[in-house]
Coordinates of C-alpha atoms in Angstrom, one line a residue:
X1 CA 29.0 37.5 19.1
X2 CA 29.5 34.7 21.7
X3 CA 28.2 34.9 25.3
X4 CA 31.6 35.8 26.7
X5 CA 32.0 38.7 24.3
X6 CA 28.5 39.9 25.1
X7 CA 29.1 39.9 28.9
X8 CA 32.4 41.7 28.5
X9 CA 30.7 44.3 26.3
X10 CA 28.1 45.0 29.0
X11 CA 25.2 43.4 27.0
X12 CA 22.6 41.4 28.9
X13 CA 22.2 38.0 27.4
X14 CA 18.7 36.5 27.8
X15 CA 19.9 33.2 29.0
X16 CA 22.4 31.6 31.4
X17 CA 26.1 32.5 31.8
X18 CA 28.8 31.4 29.4
X19 CA 30.3 29.2 32.1
X20 CA 27.0 27.3 32.6
X21 CA 26.5 26.8 28.9
X22 CA 30.1 25.5 28.5
X23 CA 29.9 23.3 31.6
X24 CA 26.6 21.7 30.7
X25 CA 27.2 21.6 26.9
X26 CA 29.9 18.9 27.3
X27 CA 28.4 15.6 28.5
X28 CA 31.6 14.6 30.3
X29 CA 32.0 17.8 32.2
X30 CA 28.2 18.0 32.9
X31 CA 28.3 14.6 34.5
X32 CA 31.2 15.5 36.7
X33 CA 29.5 18.7 37.8
X34 CA 26.2 16.8 38.5
X35 CA 28.1 14.3 40.6
X36 CA 29.6 17.1 42.6
X37 CA 26.2 18.6 43.1
X38 CA 24.9 15.3 44.6
X39 CA 22.8 14.4 41.5
X40 CA 22.3 10.7 40.6
X41 CA 24.3 9.8 37.5
X42 CA 24.5 6.8 35.1
X43 CA 27.5 4.5 35.4
X44 CA 29.9 4.9 32.6
X45 CA 33.4 5.7 31.3
X46 CA 34.7 9.1 32.5
X47 CA 36.8 9.9 29.5
X48 CA 36.9 10.1 25.7
X49 CA 36.8 7.0 23.5
X50 CA 39.8 6.9 21.1
X51 CA 38.6 4.5 18.3
X52 CA 36.2 1.7 17.6
X53 CA 38.4 -0.9 19.4
X54 CA 38.6 1.2 22.5
X55 CA 34.8 1.6 22.3
X56 CA 34.4 -2.2 22.3
X57 CA 36.8 -2.5 25.2
X58 CA 35.0 0.1 27.4
X59 CA 31.6 -1.3 26.5
X60 CA 32.6 -4.8 27.7
X61 CA 33.9 -3.3 30.9
X62 CA 30.7 -1.5 31.6
X63 CA 28.5 -4.4 30.4
X64 CA 26.1 -4.4 27.4
X65 CA 23.8 -2.8 26.6
X66 CA 25.6 0.6 26.4
X67 CA 24.8 4.0 25.0
X68 CA 27.4 5.5 22.6
X69 CA 26.9 9.3 22.3
X70 CA 28.6 12.5 21.3
X71 CA 30.2 14.5 24.1
X72 CA 29.0 17.7 22.5
X73 CA 25.7 16.2 21.5
X74 CA 22.1 17.2 21.9
X75 CA 18.7 16.7 20.3
X76 CA 19.3 13.0 19.9
X77 CA 22.0 13.4 17.3
X78 CA 25.2 11.4 17.6
X79 CA 23.7 8.6 19.7
X80 CA 23.6 4.9 19.2
X81 CA 22.7 1.8 21.4
X82 CA 25.1 -1.1 21.3
X83 CA 24.2 -4.6 22.5
X84 CA 27.3 -6.4 21.3
X85 CA 30.8 -5.8 19.8
X86 CA 29.6 -5.3 16.3
X87 CA 27.0 -2.7 17.4
X88 CA 29.7 -0.9 19.4
X89 CA 32.0 -0.6 16.3
X90 CA 29.3 0.5 14.0
X91 CA 27.8 2.8 16.6
X92 CA 31.1 4.5 17.3
X93 CA 31.6 5.2 13.6
X94 CA 28.1 6.5 12.9
X95 CA 27.9 8.5 16.1
X96 CA 31.3 10.2 15.6
X97 CA 30.4 11.1 12.0
X98 CA 27.1 12.5 13.0
X99 CA 28.7 14.4 15.9
X100 CA 31.3 15.9 13.6
X101 CA 28.7 17.0 11.1
X102 CA 26.2 18.4 13.7
X103 CA 28.5 19.9 16.3
X104 CA 32.0 20.1 14.8
X105 CA 33.2 17.8 17.6
X106 CA 33.6 14.1 17.2
X107 CA 34.4 13.2 20.8
X108 CA 32.5 10.1 21.9
X109 CA 31.7 8.7 25.4
X110 CA 30.1 5.5 26.5
X111 CA 27.7 4.8 29.5
X112 CA 25.4 2.1 30.7
X113 CA 22.1 1.9 28.8
X114 CA 19.1 1.5 31.0
X115 CA 16.5 -0.7 29.3
X116 CA 12.9 0.5 29.1
X117 CA 13.5 3.8 30.8
X118 CA 11.3 6.8 30.9
X119 CA 12.7 10.1 29.8
X120 CA 11.5 12.7 32.4
X121 CA 12.8 16.2 32.7
X122 CA 12.6 18.9 35.3
X123 CA 12.0 22.6 34.3
X124 CA 14.1 25.0 36.5
X125 CA 14.4 28.7 36.9
X126 CA 17.2 30.5 38.6
X127 CA 18.1 34.1 39.2
X128 CA 21.3 36.1 39.6
X129 CA 20.8 36.3 43.4
X130 CA 21.2 32.6 44.2
X131 CA 17.5 31.6 44.1
X132 CA 16.3 28.6 42.1
X133 CA 13.0 26.6 41.8
X134 CA 11.7 23.7 39.8
X135 CA 8.5 23.9 37.9
X136 CA 7.5 20.2 38.0
X137 CA 8.2 17.6 35.3
X138 CA 7.6 16.8 31.6
X139 CA 7.2 13.3 30.4
X140 CA 9.2 13.0 27.1
X141 CA 9.5 9.2 26.7
X142 CA 7.9 8.8 23.3
X143 CA 10.8 9.3 20.9
X144 CA 12.1 8.3 17.5
X145 CA 15.9 8.2 16.9
X146 CA 16.3 9.6 20.5
X147 CA 14.3 12.7 19.5
X148 CA 11.1 13.5 21.3
X149 CA 7.7 13.2 19.5
X150 CA 5.1 13.7 22.2
X151 CA 5.6 15.4 25.5
X152 CA 3.1 15.9 28.4
X153 CA 3.0 17.5 31.8
X154 CA 2.7 16.2 34.4
X155 CA 3.9 12.6 34.1
X156 CA 1.4 9.8 34.9
X157 CA 4.3 7.9 36.4
X158 CA 5.8 10.2 39.1
X159 CA 4.4 10.3 42.6
X160 CA 4.9 13.4 44.7
X161 CA 7.9 11.9 46.6
X162 CA 9.8 11.2 43.3
X163 CA 8.8 14.5 41.8
X164 CA 10.2 16.4 44.9
X165 CA 13.4 14.4 44.9
X166 CA 14.1 15.0 41.2
X167 CA 13.2 18.7 41.6
X168 CA 15.5 19.2 44.6
X169 CA 18.4 17.5 42.8
X170 CA 17.8 19.7 39.7
X171 CA 17.8 22.8 42.0
X172 CA 21.0 21.6 43.7
X173 CA 22.7 21.4 40.3
X174 CA 21.5 25.0 39.5
X175 CA 22.9 26.3 42.7
X176 CA 26.2 24.5 42.2
X177 CA 26.5 26.1 38.8
X178 CA 25.3 29.5 39.9
X179 CA 22.8 29.0 37.2
X180 CA 20.3 31.7 36.2
X181 CA 17.6 31.8 33.5
X182 CA 15.4 28.9 32.4
X183 CA 16.9 25.5 32.0
X184 CA 16.0 21.8 31.9
X185 CA 17.6 19.0 33.8
X186 CA 16.9 15.7 32.0
X187 CA 16.7 12.3 33.8
X188 CA 16.2 8.7 32.9
X189 CA 13.8 7.0 35.2
X190 CA 13.6 3.2 35.6
X191 CA 10.6 1.0 36.5
X192 CA 11.3 1.4 40.2
X193 CA 11.4 5.2 39.9
X194 CA 15.2 5.3 40.3
X195 CA 16.4 8.3 38.3
X196 CA 19.7 9.2 36.8
X197 CA 21.0 12.5 35.4
X198 CA 21.1 12.5 31.6
X199 CA 22.0 16.1 30.6
X200 CA 21.1 19.7 31.2
X201 CA 19.8 21.9 28.5
X202 CA 20.8 25.5 29.1
X203 CA 18.0 27.0 27.1
X204 CA 14.3 27.2 26.6
X205 CA 13.1 23.7 25.5
X206 CA 10.8 23.1 22.5
X207 CA 8.3 21.5 24.9
X208 CA 8.2 24.4 27.4
X209 CA 4.6 25.4 26.6
X210 CA 3.2 22.3 28.4
X211 CA 4.9 23.5 31.6
X212 CA 3.4 27.0 31.1
X213 CA 0.0 25.4 30.7
X214 CA 0.0 23.5 34.0
X215 CA 1.8 26.1 36.1
X216 CA 0.6 29.4 34.7
X217 CA 4.2 30.7 34.6
X218 CA 5.3 32.5 31.5
X219 CA 8.9 31.2 31.1
X220 CA 10.0 33.7 28.5
X221 CA 8.8 36.5 30.7
X222 CA 10.8 35.1 33.6
X223 CA 13.9 34.8 31.4
X224 CA 13.7 38.5 30.5
X225 CA 13.2 39.5 34.1
X226 CA 16.1 37.4 35.2
X227 CA 18.4 38.8 32.5
X228 CA 17.5 42.3 33.7
X229 CA 18.7 41.3 37.1
X230 CA 15.4 41.1 38.9
X231 CA 15.1 38.4 41.6
X232 CA 12.5 35.6 41.3
X233 CA 9.2 36.6 42.8
X234 CA 8.1 33.0 42.7
X235 CA 9.0 30.5 45.5
X236 CA 8.6 26.7 45.3
X237 CA 5.2 26.8 47.1
X238 CA 3.9 29.1 44.3
X239 CA 4.2 26.4 41.6
X240 CA 1.0 24.4 41.1
X241 CA 0.1 21.4 39.0
X242 CA -3.2 22.6 37.4
X243 CA -4.7 20.5 34.6
X244 CA -2.9 18.5 31.9
X245 CA -1.1 19.5 28.7
X246 CA 0.2 17.5 25.7
X247 CA 2.5 18.7 23.0
X248 CA 2.6 16.9 19.7
X249 CA 5.6 17.7 17.5
X250 CA 4.3 18.0 14.0
X251 CA 7.3 17.1 11.7
X252 CA 7.8 17.2 7.9
X253 CA 8.6 13.5 7.9
X254 CA 7.3 10.3 6.5
X255 CA 6.2 8.2 9.5
X256 CA 5.9 5.1 7.4
X257 CA 9.7 5.1 6.9
X258 CA 11.5 4.3 10.1
X259 CA 8.9 6.4 12.1
X260 CA 9.9 9.5 10.2
X261 CA 12.4 10.1 7.5
X262 CA 12.6 13.8 6.3
X263 CA 10.3 15.1 3.7
X264 CA 10.8 18.4 1.7
X265 CA 8.6 20.5 -0.4
X266 CA 6.5 23.7 -0.5
X267 CA 3.3 24.0 1.6
X268 CA 0.6 24.8 -1.0
X269 CA -2.1 24.5 1.7
X270 CA -1.7 25.1 5.4
X271 CA -4.4 25.6 8.0
X272 CA -3.8 25.4 11.8
X273 CA -6.6 24.1 14.0
X274 CA -6.8 27.3 16.1
X275 CA -10.6 27.3 16.1
X276 CA -10.6 24.4 18.6
X277 CA -10.7 25.5 22.3
X278 CA -7.5 25.0 24.4
X279 CA -5.2 24.6 21.4
X280 CA -2.0 26.5 20.9
X281 CA 0.2 26.3 17.8
X282 CA 3.8 27.4 18.0
X283 CA 5.0 27.4 14.4
X284 CA 7.4 29.3 12.1
X285 CA 5.9 28.7 8.8
X286 CA 3.0 29.8 6.6
X287 CA 1.2 28.6 3.5
X288 CA 3.7 28.9 0.8
X289 CA 6.7 28.2 3.0
X290 CA 9.4 25.7 1.8
X291 CA 10.7 22.9 3.9
X292 CA 14.3 22.1 2.9
X293 CA 16.9 19.5 3.8
X294 CA 19.1 22.0 5.7
X295 CA 17.1 22.6 8.8
X296 CA 15.2 20.7 11.5
X297 CA 11.9 19.2 10.0
X298 CA 9.6 20.6 12.7
X299 CA 6.6 22.3 11.3
X300 CA 4.7 23.1 14.6
X301 CA 4.4 22.4 18.3
X302 CA 0.7 21.6 18.7
X303 CA -0.1 22.1 22.4
X304 CA -3.5 21.1 23.8
X305 CA -4.7 21.6 27.4
X306 CA -7.5 20.0 29.6
X307 CA -8.5 19.9 33.2
X308 CA -7.6 16.2 33.2
X309 CA -5.4 14.0 30.9
X310 CA -8.4 12.6 28.9
X311 CA -9.5 16.1 28.0
X312 CA -6.0 17.0 26.8
X313 CA -5.9 13.8 24.7
X314 CA -9.3 14.5 23.2
X315 CA -8.4 18.1 22.3
X316 CA -5.2 16.8 20.7
X317 CA -7.1 14.2 18.6
X318 CA -9.6 16.8 17.3
X319 CA -6.9 19.3 16.5
X320 CA -4.9 16.8 14.6
X321 CA -8.0 15.7 12.6
X322 CA -8.5 19.3 11.6
X323 CA -4.9 20.2 10.9
X324 CA -4.5 20.7 7.1
X325 CA -0.9 20.3 5.7
X326 CA -0.4 19.8 1.9
X327 CA 2.8 19.8 0.0
X328 CA 5.0 17.7 2.3
X329 CA 4.6 14.3 4.0
X330 CA 4.1 14.8 7.7
X331 CA 3.8 12.7 10.8
X332 CA 0.2 13.5 11.9
X333 CA -0.9 9.9 11.1
X334 CA 1.6 8.6 13.7
X335 CA 0.8 11.3 16.3
X336 CA -2.9 10.7 15.9
X337 CA -2.5 6.9 16.3
X338 CA -0.3 7.2 19.4
X339 CA -2.8 9.4 21.2
X340 CA -5.6 6.8 20.9
X341 CA -3.4 3.7 21.4
X342 CA -4.1 1.7 24.6
X343 CA -0.6 1.7 26.1
X344 CA -0.3 5.5 25.7
X345 CA -3.8 6.1 27.2
X346 CA -2.9 3.8 30.2
X347 CA 0.4 5.6 30.7
X348 CA 2.4 2.4 29.9
X349 CA 5.2 4.0 28.0
X350 CA 9.0 4.1 27.8
X351 CA 11.7 5.3 25.3
X352 CA 11.1 2.0 23.6
X353 CA 7.5 2.7 23.0
X354 CA 7.5 3.0 19.2
X355 CA 9.5 -0.2 18.6
X356 CA 7.3 -2.1 21.1
X357 CA 3.9 -0.9 19.9
X358 CA 4.9 -0.9 16.2
X359 CA 7.5 -3.8 15.9
X360 CA 7.1 -3.9 12.1
X361 CA 7.0 -0.1 11.7
X362 CA 4.1 2.2 11.5
X363 CA 1.5 1.0 8.9
X364 CA -1.1 3.7 9.3
X365 CA -4.4 3.6 11.2
X366 CA -5.8 0.1 11.4
X367 CA -9.5 0.4 10.7
X368 CA -12.4 -1.5 12.2
X369 CA -15.4 -2.5 10.0
X370 CA -17.3 0.5 11.2
X371 CA -14.4 2.8 10.4
X372 CA -14.3 1.3 6.9
X373 CA -18.0 1.8 6.4
X374 CA -17.7 5.4 7.6
X375 CA -15.1 6.2 5.0
X376 CA -17.1 4.5 2.3
X377 CA -20.2 6.4 3.3
X378 CA -18.3 9.8 3.1
X379 CA -16.7 8.8 -0.2
X380 CA -20.2 8.0 -1.6
X381 CA -21.6 11.3 -0.5
X382 CA -18.7 13.3 -1.9
X383 CA -19.2 11.6 -5.3
X384 CA -22.9 12.3 -5.1
X385 CA -22.3 15.9 -4.3
X386 CA -19.9 16.2 -7.2
X387 CA -22.5 14.6 -9.5
X388 CA -25.3 17.0 -8.3
X389 CA -22.9 20.0 -8.8
X390 CA -22.3 18.9 -12.4
X391 CA -26.0 19.8 -13.1
X392 CA -25.5 23.4 -12.0
X393 CA -24.2 26.1 -14.5
X394 CA -23.3 29.7 -13.8
X395 CA -25.2 32.3 -15.9
X396 CA -27.6 29.7 -17.3
X397 CA -30.4 31.3 -19.3
X398 CA -33.8 31.2 -17.5
X399 CA -35.4 29.8 -20.7
X400 CA -33.2 26.8 -20.7
X401 CA -35.0 23.7 -19.6
X402 CA -33.8 22.6 -16.2
X403 CA -32.0 19.3 -16.0
X404 CA -33.3 17.1 -13.2
X405 CA -30.7 16.6 -10.6
X406 CA -30.1 13.0 -9.6
X407 CA -31.3 11.8 -6.2
X408 CA -30.1 8.2 -6.1
X409 CA -26.9 6.4 -7.1
X410 CA -25.6 2.9 -7.2
X411 CA -21.9 3.0 -6.7
X412 CA -19.0 0.6 -6.6
X413 CA -16.2 1.8 -4.2
X414 CA -12.8 0.2 -3.9
X415 CA -10.8 0.4 -0.7
X416 CA -7.8 -1.9 0.1
X417 CA -8.4 -3.7 -3.2
X418 CA -11.9 -4.7 -2.0
X419 CA -14.9 -3.5 -3.9
X420 CA -18.2 -2.9 -2.2
X421 CA -21.6 -1.7 -3.5
X422 CA -23.0 1.5 -2.0
X423 CA -26.6 2.7 -2.6
X424 CA -27.1 6.4 -2.0
X425 CA -30.3 8.4 -1.8
X426 CA -30.7 12.1 -1.3
X427 CA -33.4 12.9 1.2
X428 CA -33.8 16.5 2.2
X429 CA -30.8 17.6 4.3
X430 CA -29.2 14.3 4.4
X431 CA -27.8 11.4 2.4
X432 CA -28.9 7.8 3.2
X433 CA -26.3 5.3 2.4
X434 CA -26.7 1.5 2.3
X435 CA -23.5 -0.6 2.6
X436 CA -24.0 -4.4 2.9
X437 CA -26.8 -4.6 5.5
X438 CA -25.8 -1.4 7.3
X439 CA -27.6 1.9 6.8
X440 CA -26.0 5.3 7.5
X441 CA -27.5 8.8 7.6
X442 CA -25.0 11.4 6.6
X443 CA -25.8 15.1 7.2
X444 CA -25.6 17.0 3.9
X445 CA -23.2 19.8 5.0
X446 CA -20.2 18.6 3.0
X447 CA -18.5 21.5 1.3
X448 CA -16.5 20.2 -1.7
X449 CA -14.3 23.4 -1.6
X450 CA -13.3 22.9 2.0
X451 CA -10.3 20.6 2.9
X452 CA -12.0 19.6 6.1
X453 CA -15.3 17.7 6.3
X454 CA -17.1 18.1 9.6
X455 CA -20.4 16.2 9.4
X456 CA -22.5 13.7 11.3
X457 CA -22.9 10.0 10.6
X458 CA -26.0 8.5 12.3
X459 CA -26.0 11.6 14.6
X460 CA -22.4 11.3 15.7
X461 CA -19.8 13.9 14.7
X462 CA -17.1 12.9 12.3
X463 CA -14.1 14.9 11.0
X464 CA -12.3 13.9 7.8
X465 CA -10.2 15.7 5.3
X466 CA -10.8 15.7 1.5
X467 CA -7.3 15.8 0.1
X468 CA -8.1 15.3 -3.6
X469 CA -10.9 14.3 -6.0
X470 CA -11.0 13.9 -9.7
X471 CA -13.3 13.0 -12.6
X472 CA -11.9 9.5 -12.7
X473 CA -13.5 8.7 -9.4
X474 CA -10.2 8.7 -7.4
X475 CA -10.6 10.2 -3.9
X476 CA -8.0 10.7 -1.2
X477 CA -9.6 11.1 2.2
X478 CA -7.8 11.5 5.6
X479 CA -9.6 9.6 8.4
X480 CA -8.3 9.4 11.9
X481 CA -5.0 10.9 10.7
X482 CA -4.3 8.4 7.9
X483 CA -4.9 9.1 4.2
X484 CA -6.8 6.4 2.3
X485 CA -7.2 6.2 -1.4
X486 CA -10.6 5.1 -2.8
X487 CA -12.0 4.7 -6.2
X488 CA -15.7 5.5 -6.6
X489 CA -17.5 4.6 -9.9
X490 CA -21.0 4.1 -11.0
X491 CA -21.8 0.4 -11.3
X492 CA -21.7 0.4 -15.1
X493 CA -18.3 2.1 -15.2
X494 CA -16.9 -0.4 -12.8
X495 CA -18.0 -3.2 -15.0
X496 CA -16.2 -1.7 -18.0
X497 CA -13.1 -1.0 -15.9
X498 CA -12.7 -4.7 -15.2
X499 CA -12.2 -5.3 -19.0
X500 CA -9.1 -3.1 -19.0
X501 CA -5.6 -4.8 -18.9
X502 CA -3.8 -4.3 -15.5
X503 CA -0.7 -2.0 -15.4
X504 CA 2.5 -4.0 -14.9
X505 CA 4.4 -3.5 -11.6
X506 CA 7.9 -2.2 -11.6
X507 CA 10.5 -4.5 -9.9
X508 CA 12.5 -2.5 -7.3
X509 CA 14.0 -5.5 -5.5
X510 CA 17.4 -5.1 -7.1
X511 CA 17.9 -1.4 -6.6
X512 CA 18.7 0.9 -3.7
X513 CA 16.5 3.9 -3.7
X514 CA 17.1 7.0 -1.5
X515 CA 14.4 7.0 1.2
X516 CA 14.5 10.8 1.4
X517 CA 16.2 13.8 0.0
X518 CA 19.7 14.4 1.3
X519 CA 23.4 14.3 0.8
X520 CA 25.4 11.1 0.2
X521 CA 28.1 10.9 2.9
X522 CA 29.7 7.6 1.9
X523 CA 29.5 4.8 -0.6
X524 CA 30.9 1.5 0.6
X525 CA 30.7 -0.6 -2.6
X526 CA 31.7 -0.5 -6.3
X527 CA 30.7 -2.1 -9.5
X528 CA 31.5 -5.8 -9.5
X529 CA 31.4 -6.2 -5.7
X530 CA 29.5 -9.1 -4.2
X531 CA 27.2 -7.8 -1.6
X532 CA 25.3 -9.8 1.1
X533 CA 21.8 -9.1 2.1
X534 CA 21.8 -6.6 5.0
X535 CA 25.2 -5.2 4.2
X536 CA 25.6 -1.4 4.3
X537 CA 26.2 0.1 0.8
X538 CA 25.9 3.8 1.4
X539 CA 25.0 6.5 4.0
X540 CA 22.7 9.4 3.3
X541 CA 22.4 12.4 5.6
X542 CA 19.4 14.7 5.9
X543 CA 18.7 17.3 8.5
X544 CA 22.0 16.4 10.3
X545 CA 20.9 12.7 10.8
X546 CA 22.8 9.9 9.1
X547 CA 20.9 6.9 7.7
X548 CA 22.7 3.7 6.7
X549 CA 21.2 2.0 3.6
X550 CA 21.4 -1.7 3.5
X551 CA 21.2 -4.2 0.6
X552 CA 17.9 -6.0 0.4
X553 CA 19.2 -8.9 -1.6
X554 CA 22.4 -10.9 -2.0
X555 CA 24.1 -10.2 -5.4
X556 CA 26.7 -8.4 -7.5
X557 CA 26.7 -4.6 -7.9
X558 CA 25.7 -3.7 -11.4
X559 CA 25.9 0.1 -11.2
X560 CA 26.7 2.8 -8.7
X561 CA 25.0 6.1 -9.6
X562 CA 26.3 8.4 -6.8
X563 CA 29.5 9.5 -5.1
X564 CA 30.1 10.9 -1.6
X565 CA 29.0 14.5 -1.5
X566 CA 26.2 14.1 -4.1
X567 CA 22.8 15.6 -3.4
X568 CA 19.9 13.1 -4.0
X569 CA 16.1 13.3 -4.1
X570 CA 13.6 10.9 -2.6
X571 CA 13.4 7.6 -4.6
X572 CA 16.5 8.4 -6.7
X573 CA 18.2 5.2 -7.8
X574 CA 21.5 5.0 -5.9
X575 CA 22.8 1.5 -6.6
X576 CA 21.7 -1.4 -8.9
X577 CA 22.3 -5.1 -8.5
X578 CA 22.5 -7.7 -11.3

């Protein structure tokens, strides 16, 4: 039942009026309403784009770069940046297709793109009696594919004057609309703190918990009161900024593929880090849940609070290190790396953050020599614990002669194709590990049955995750968010292994593999076609996002294995070249 039907039936909808939803749901109409309310807006074309040529014409009139986006859009879908005519044509095509798929509305508009902006939004509350307030801002600049990844409140960038000006414009828009319930007015903010209206979300935002943390206001409670018809008991002077909160969006995505292409599967192990103080997990899944291609890939909103920003960051890092997710690929490696990256810590961020900090894509945690030795030391201790356990048998007869447990090991450990010798000795409640000329004392509290290893190395706490271990010596360990594969062997076994012939590598340079599970939306080549490197050959859609797949080589098409509408899995061969 739609909002209008509910209102006419006398049902109280917990949310804004149908008129506000309709007015703000269309980007063209929302921009006109914002201008009428005295809100700063981005220069652009006030109308619908007819086709790709019209898009190019308007883009030239506005001046590149421009943002091409769906009129009915939201959540980053149906948006493309164009810096030249070719970008504008391709952007119009892809954005309109995404818009039709996601919203059933392929109308497209074009506006000026502001380089290196911050995405800062204002939380608002309005009641049915004409009262409205703002609840400060949220910094949402770190994004991939125009969708937010990390949010925090407050923003390190805003001063009190700018915060007040943005808040007052947001309230002005609410009053112009007669808006009631919770809502969010989103702005782009340039380096000089000039701000421009982007859109208004007429609902509770995914990142609303960070606002609740720093203001103490329960937004859902307020929405229910407002829907009942009660006036706001809060005034603007009642809204504080107390402490700092950071929300990390944990997605079922592969961050090594374009910062996050969707991943699907069943969660066979799932443990949230709720034992850590000042941590909140808003999730809708449990161990055993299945992540499919049909819905948004978000697993959890991980919200961490502190009295100051550094405390919120440290709580987030510890929570991510202790967050156990098995069965799907997830973006915790990227989140963990961002939270300790210098530009983020300094507050030097924009919506271009990911492409600027990781120009070649995310490659995982880059380890220092000390980090490498810590991983090697833990791997050596895990192997030693497994070896000690192999000497223990359940229901062993008392008369059986006890086997003497080993107390020292000489191991060869491979990491990043580099092999190092580790000497390990068991001494009471600790392991002593020698790597090169460095010595490490590792507390012997490693539980091989637990997915999380919390121990001390040379007296300092270390948190790692033991993903897998097997009798061949292969270990998978998560350290600082990134999973590393190691091979641990006794020195004599390592010597024998070097005598084995190497496994030949498969050549994938002449095939196009699906980077994710999804649905093929279009195939733009056929057998016998000559294709240039970088040319689009097909489009795969997953979770309402379209991904253009490009040829990695110049050559002739040998085989096309899919048609538009086919469902494909990750790494399925789509197209082959001669």
